[in-house]
Coordinates of C-alpha atoms and ligand atoms in Angstrom, one line a residue:
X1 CA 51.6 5.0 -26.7
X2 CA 50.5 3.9 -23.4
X3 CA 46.7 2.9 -23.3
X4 CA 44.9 4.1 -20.2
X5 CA 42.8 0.9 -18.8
X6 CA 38.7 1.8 -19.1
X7 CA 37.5 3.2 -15.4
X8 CA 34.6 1.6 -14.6
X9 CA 32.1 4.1 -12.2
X10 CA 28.7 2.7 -12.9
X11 CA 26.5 1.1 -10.4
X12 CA 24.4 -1.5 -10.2
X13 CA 21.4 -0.5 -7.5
X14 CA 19.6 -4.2 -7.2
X15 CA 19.4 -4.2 -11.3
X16 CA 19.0 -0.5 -11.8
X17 CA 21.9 0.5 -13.5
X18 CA 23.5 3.7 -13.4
X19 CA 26.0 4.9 -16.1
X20 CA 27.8 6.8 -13.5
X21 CA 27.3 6.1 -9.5
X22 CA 26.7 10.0 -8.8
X23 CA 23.5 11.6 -8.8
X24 CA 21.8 14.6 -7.1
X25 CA 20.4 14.6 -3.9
X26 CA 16.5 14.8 -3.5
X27 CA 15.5 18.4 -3.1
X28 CA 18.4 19.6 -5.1
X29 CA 17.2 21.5 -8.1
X30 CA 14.8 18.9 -8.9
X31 CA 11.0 20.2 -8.2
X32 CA 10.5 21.9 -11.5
X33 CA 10.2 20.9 -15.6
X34 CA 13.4 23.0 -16.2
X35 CA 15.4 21.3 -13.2
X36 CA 14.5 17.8 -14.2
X37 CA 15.2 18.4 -17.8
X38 CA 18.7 19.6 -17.1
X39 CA 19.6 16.9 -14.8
X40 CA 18.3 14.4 -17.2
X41 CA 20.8 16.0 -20.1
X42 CA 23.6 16.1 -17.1
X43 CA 26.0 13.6 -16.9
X44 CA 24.3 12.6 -13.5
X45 CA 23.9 8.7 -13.2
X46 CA 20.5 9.2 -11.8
X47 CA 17.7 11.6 -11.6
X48 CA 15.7 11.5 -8.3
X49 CA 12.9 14.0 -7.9
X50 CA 12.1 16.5 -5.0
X51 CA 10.5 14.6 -2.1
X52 CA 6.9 15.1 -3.3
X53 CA 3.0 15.4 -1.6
X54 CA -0.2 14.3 -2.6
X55 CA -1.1 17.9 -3.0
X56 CA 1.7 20.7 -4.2
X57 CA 2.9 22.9 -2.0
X58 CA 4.9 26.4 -1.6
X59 CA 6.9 25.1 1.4
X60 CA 7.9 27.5 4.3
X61 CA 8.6 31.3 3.9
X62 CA 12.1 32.9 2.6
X63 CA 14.8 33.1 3.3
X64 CA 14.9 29.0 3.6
X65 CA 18.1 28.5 2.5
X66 CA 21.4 29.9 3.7
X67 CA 25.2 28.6 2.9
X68 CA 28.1 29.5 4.0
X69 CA 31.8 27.6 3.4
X70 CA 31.6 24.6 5.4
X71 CA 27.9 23.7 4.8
X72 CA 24.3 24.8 4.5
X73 CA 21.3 25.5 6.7
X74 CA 17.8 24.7 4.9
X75 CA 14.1 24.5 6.1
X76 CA 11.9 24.5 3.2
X77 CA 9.1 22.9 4.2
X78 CA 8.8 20.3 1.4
X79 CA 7.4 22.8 -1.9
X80 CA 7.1 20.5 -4.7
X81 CA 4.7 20.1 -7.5
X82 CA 2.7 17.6 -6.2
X83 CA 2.8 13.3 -7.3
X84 CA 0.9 13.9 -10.5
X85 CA 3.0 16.6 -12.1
X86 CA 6.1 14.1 -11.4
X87 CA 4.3 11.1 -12.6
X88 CA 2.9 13.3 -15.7
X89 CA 6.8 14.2 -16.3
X90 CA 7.9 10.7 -16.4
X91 CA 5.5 9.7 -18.6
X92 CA 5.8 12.5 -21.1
X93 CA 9.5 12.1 -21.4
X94 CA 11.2 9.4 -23.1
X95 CA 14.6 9.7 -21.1
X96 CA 17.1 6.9 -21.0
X97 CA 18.6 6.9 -17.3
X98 CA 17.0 5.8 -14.1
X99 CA 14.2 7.8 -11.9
X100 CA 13.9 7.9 -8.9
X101 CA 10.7 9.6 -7.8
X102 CA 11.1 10.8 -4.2
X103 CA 8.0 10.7 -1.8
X104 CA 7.4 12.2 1.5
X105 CA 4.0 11.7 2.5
X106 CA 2.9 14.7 5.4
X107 CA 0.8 11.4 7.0
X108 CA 1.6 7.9 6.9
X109 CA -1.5 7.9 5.1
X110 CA -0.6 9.7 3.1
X111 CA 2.8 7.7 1.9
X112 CA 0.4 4.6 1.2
X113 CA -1.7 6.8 -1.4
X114 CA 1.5 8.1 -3.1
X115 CA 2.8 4.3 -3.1
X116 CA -0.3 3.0 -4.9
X117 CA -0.1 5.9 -7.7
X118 CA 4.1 5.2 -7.9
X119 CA 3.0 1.8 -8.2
X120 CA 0.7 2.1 -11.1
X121 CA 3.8 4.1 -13.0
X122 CA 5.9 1.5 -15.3
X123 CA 8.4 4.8 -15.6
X124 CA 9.8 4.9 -12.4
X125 CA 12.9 3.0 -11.4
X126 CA 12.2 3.1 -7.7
X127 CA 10.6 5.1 -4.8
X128 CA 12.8 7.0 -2.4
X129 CA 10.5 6.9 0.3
X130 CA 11.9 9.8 2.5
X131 CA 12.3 9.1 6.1
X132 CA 13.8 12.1 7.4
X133 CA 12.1 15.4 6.1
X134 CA 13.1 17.7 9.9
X135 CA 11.2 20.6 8.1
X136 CA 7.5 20.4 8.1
X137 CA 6.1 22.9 10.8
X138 CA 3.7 22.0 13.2
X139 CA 5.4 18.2 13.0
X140 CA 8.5 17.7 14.8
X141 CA 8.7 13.9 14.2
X142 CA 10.6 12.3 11.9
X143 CA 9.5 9.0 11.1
X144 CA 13.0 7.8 10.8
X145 CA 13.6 8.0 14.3
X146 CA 10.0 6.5 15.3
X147 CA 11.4 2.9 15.4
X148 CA 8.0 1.6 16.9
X149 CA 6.3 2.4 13.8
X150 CA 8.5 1.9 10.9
X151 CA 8.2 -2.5 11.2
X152 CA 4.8 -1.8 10.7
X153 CA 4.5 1.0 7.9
X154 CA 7.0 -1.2 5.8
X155 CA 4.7 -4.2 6.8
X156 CA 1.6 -2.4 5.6
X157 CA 3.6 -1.1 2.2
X158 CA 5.0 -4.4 0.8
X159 CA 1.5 -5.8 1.3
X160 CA 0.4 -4.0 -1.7
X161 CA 3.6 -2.3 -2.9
X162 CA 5.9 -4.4 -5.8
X163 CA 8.2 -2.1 -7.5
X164 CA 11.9 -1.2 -5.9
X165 CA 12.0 0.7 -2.6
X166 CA 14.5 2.9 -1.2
X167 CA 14.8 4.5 2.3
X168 CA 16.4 7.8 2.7
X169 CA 17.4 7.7 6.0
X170 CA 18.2 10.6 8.8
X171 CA 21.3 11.0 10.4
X172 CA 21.9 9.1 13.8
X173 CA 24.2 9.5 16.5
X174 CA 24.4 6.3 18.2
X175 CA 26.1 2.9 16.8
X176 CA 22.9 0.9 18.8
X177 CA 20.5 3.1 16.9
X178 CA 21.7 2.2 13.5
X179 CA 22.0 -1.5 14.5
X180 CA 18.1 -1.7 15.5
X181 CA 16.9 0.4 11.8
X182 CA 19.3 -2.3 10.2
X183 CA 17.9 -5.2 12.0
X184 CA 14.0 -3.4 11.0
X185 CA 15.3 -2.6 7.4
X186 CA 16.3 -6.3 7.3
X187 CA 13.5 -8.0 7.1
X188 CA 11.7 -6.4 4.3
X189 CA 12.4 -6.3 0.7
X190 CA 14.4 -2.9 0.8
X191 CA 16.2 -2.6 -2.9
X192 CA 18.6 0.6 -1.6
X193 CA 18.9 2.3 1.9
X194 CA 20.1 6.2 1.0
X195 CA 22.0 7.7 4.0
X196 CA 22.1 10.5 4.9
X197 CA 19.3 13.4 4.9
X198 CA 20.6 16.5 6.7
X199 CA 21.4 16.7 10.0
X200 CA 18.3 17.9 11.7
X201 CA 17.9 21.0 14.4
X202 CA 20.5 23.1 13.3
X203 CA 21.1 26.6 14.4
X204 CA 23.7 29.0 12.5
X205 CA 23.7 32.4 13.1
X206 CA 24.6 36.1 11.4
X207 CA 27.3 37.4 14.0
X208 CA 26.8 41.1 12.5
X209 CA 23.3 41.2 12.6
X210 CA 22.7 39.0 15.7
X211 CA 20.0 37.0 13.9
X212 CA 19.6 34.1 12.1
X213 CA 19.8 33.7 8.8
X214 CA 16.6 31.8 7.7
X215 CA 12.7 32.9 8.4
X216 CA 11.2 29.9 9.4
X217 CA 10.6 27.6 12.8
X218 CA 12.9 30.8 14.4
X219 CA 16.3 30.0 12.4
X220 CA 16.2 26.1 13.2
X221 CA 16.7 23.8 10.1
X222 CA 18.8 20.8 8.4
X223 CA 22.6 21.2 8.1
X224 CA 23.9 19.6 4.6
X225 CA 27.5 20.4 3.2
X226 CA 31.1 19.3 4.1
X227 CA 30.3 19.9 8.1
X228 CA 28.1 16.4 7.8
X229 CA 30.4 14.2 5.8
X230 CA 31.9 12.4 9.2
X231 CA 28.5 11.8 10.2
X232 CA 27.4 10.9 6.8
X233 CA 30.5 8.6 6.8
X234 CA 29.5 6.9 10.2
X235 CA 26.5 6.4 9.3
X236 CA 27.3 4.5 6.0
X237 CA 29.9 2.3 7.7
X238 CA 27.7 1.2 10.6
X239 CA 24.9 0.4 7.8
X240 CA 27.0 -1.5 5.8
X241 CA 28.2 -3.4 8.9
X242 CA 24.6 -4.4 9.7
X243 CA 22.4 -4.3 6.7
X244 CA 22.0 -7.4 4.3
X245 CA 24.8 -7.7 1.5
X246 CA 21.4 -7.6 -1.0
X247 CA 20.7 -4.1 0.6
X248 CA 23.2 -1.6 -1.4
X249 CA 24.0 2.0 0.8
X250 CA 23.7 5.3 -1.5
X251 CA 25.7 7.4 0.3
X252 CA 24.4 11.1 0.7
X253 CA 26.1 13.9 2.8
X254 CA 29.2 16.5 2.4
X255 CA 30.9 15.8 -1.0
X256 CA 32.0 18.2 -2.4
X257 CA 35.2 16.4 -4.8
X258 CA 36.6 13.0 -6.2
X259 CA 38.6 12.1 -3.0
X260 CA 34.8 12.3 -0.8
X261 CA 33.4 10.2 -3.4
X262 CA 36.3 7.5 -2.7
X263 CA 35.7 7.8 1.5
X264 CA 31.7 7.3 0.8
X265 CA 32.5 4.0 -1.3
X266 CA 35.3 2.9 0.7
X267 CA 32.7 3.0 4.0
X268 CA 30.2 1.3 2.1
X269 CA 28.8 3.2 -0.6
X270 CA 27.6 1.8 -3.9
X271 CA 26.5 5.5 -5.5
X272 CA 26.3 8.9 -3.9
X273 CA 24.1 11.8 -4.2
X274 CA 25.1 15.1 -4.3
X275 CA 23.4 18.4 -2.5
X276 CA 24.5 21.3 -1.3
X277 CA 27.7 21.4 -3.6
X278 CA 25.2 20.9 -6.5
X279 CA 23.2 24.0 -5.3
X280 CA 26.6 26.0 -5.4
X281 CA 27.7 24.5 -8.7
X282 CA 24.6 23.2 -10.8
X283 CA 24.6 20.3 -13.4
X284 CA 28.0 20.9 -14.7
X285 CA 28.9 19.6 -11.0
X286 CA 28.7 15.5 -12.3
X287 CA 31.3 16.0 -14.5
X288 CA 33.9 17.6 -12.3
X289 CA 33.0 14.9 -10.0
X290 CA 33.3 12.3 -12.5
X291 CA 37.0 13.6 -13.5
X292 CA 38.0 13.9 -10.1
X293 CA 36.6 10.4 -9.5
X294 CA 38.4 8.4 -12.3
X295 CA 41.5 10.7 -11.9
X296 CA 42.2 9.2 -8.2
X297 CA 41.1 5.5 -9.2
X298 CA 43.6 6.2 -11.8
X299 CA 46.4 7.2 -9.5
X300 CA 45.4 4.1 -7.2
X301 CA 45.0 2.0 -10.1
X302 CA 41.4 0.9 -9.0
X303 CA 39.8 0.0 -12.4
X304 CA 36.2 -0.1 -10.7
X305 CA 34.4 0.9 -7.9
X306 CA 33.4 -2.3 -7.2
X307 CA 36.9 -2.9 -5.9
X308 CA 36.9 -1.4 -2.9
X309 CA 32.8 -1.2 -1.8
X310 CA 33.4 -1.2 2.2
X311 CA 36.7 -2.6 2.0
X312 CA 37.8 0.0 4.5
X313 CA 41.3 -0.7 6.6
X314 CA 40.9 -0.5 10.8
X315 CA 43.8 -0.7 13.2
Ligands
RRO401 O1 11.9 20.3 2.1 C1 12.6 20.3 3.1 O2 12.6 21.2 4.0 C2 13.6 19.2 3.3 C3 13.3 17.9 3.2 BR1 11.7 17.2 2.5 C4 14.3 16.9 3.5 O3 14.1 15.7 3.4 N1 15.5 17.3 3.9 C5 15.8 18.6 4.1 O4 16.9 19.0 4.5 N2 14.8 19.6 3.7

């Protein structure tokens, strides 16, 4: 009988270690009791929660979300249950895999409250401190693309912050762009750099009715799903290119099987996240991913992931 050799997919996020290196994307069925206690059964490496607010919130009016086959179209305004019901959770629950509690503060203000209550928490692995929420009405900025402010804000947060701290990045379109985050990101203690959130300011539209197809800021909202991977793609690459080795790349943005896994790692990936396919398919999604995963490492007789982090091939 011929033994198959072990396939090893975990990950190892600057000491937070993941059984396997997918996990759902934030926002993904994550804001409520009965979506965190699912994914924490799943076979998900991670659990990170719905970007959250001081306050809760019922986000924007329906229809928010909209997919179609090559991706999805979302604005809903950042409902969540508010920091305390997530921190309650955590504590409440004895679960076994990491947590990572996403935050997405309305004011900058606001993010340095919700980082002094993460940072009282002993359950949490590490903060995603969202970046890149292109939803909130009234509010056009995202802070990921305010690079005058964000040397400062992470200045102002490691002051007083000590556990892990991710980024979760928005997309960007220029190589010179990436470089100057990288170069900001740099020079703080960043344990992850998660890239990337939807692609902001999208428009898709109902050709029958003549409309658009979600209610609010007049049909505009974030494109997720296999239309983004390229950019997701780029955007990994150039990070890895720039970022510190210590600073691993989660790699967020149009998977939908084994084989987009492979491309995220290969740019530069250490773990993925998972979105709008996990809306389409719920929990049961990890495990396909996971087959399809160790299937092609199989074939190309990879017997980590670690063996080809970034080691993509140019001409
Ligand atoms: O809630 C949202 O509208 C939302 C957020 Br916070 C985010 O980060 N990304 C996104 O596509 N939608």
């Amino acid at each position: 009988m011929i033994m198959k050799k072990k396939i090893d997919i975990s990950a190892n996020i600057n000491g937070i270690k993941l059984a396997s290196c997918i996990m759902n994307a934030s926002g993904v069925l994550c804001t409520t009791e009965v979506d965190l206690n699912k994914l924490i059964v799943s076979s998900s490496g991670a659990v990170v929660t719905k970007s959250c607010t001081l306050k809760p919130r019922k986000g924007n009016l329906e229809p928010r979300y909209f997919e179609w086959n090559m991706g999805s179209i979302n604005s809903m305004g950042l409902p969540n249950l508010g920091i305390d019901f997530y921190l309650d959770f955590l504590e409440k629950k004895n679960h076994q895999k990491p947590f990572f509690l996403s935050i997405s503060g309305l004011t900058i203000e606001e993010n340095y409250i919700l980082l002094h209550k993460a940072n009282l928490s002993s359950h949490i692995s590490a903060v995603e401190l969202n970046l890149s929420c292109p939803n909130i009405i009234g509010k056009d900025q995202v802070l990921g693309y305010d690079f005058n402010n964000i040397s400062k804000i992470l200045e102002n947060i490691f002051k007083f912050y000590k556990k892990p701290l991710g980024i979760k990045l928005p997309p960007y379109f220029e190589n010179k762009h990436i470089q100057k985050m990288a170069f900001i990101l740099n020079k703080y203690p960043i344990s992850f750099v998660t890239c990337i959130n939807s692609l902001p300011n999208g428009l898709f539209i109902d050709i029958n009715k003549e409309t658009v197809v979600i209610q609010p800021k007049m049909g505009f909202g974030g494109i997720g799903g296999k239309t983004i991977k390229p950019f997701a793609l780029a955007n990994i690459r150039q990070f890895y290119t720039y970022l510190r080795k210590e600073i691993p790349i989660i790699g967020c943005g149009g998977i939908c099987s084994g084989e987009d896994i492979f491309e995220h790692i290969l740019c530069g990936a250490s773990a993925v996240q998972i979105g709008t396919q996990f809306i389409k398919e719920g929990v049961s999604i990890f495990d396909r991913l996971r087959k399809e995963l160790v299937h092609l490492l199989q074939k190309k007789k990879y017997t980590s992931i670690n063996r080809f982090i970034g080691k993509l091939n140019v001409f």
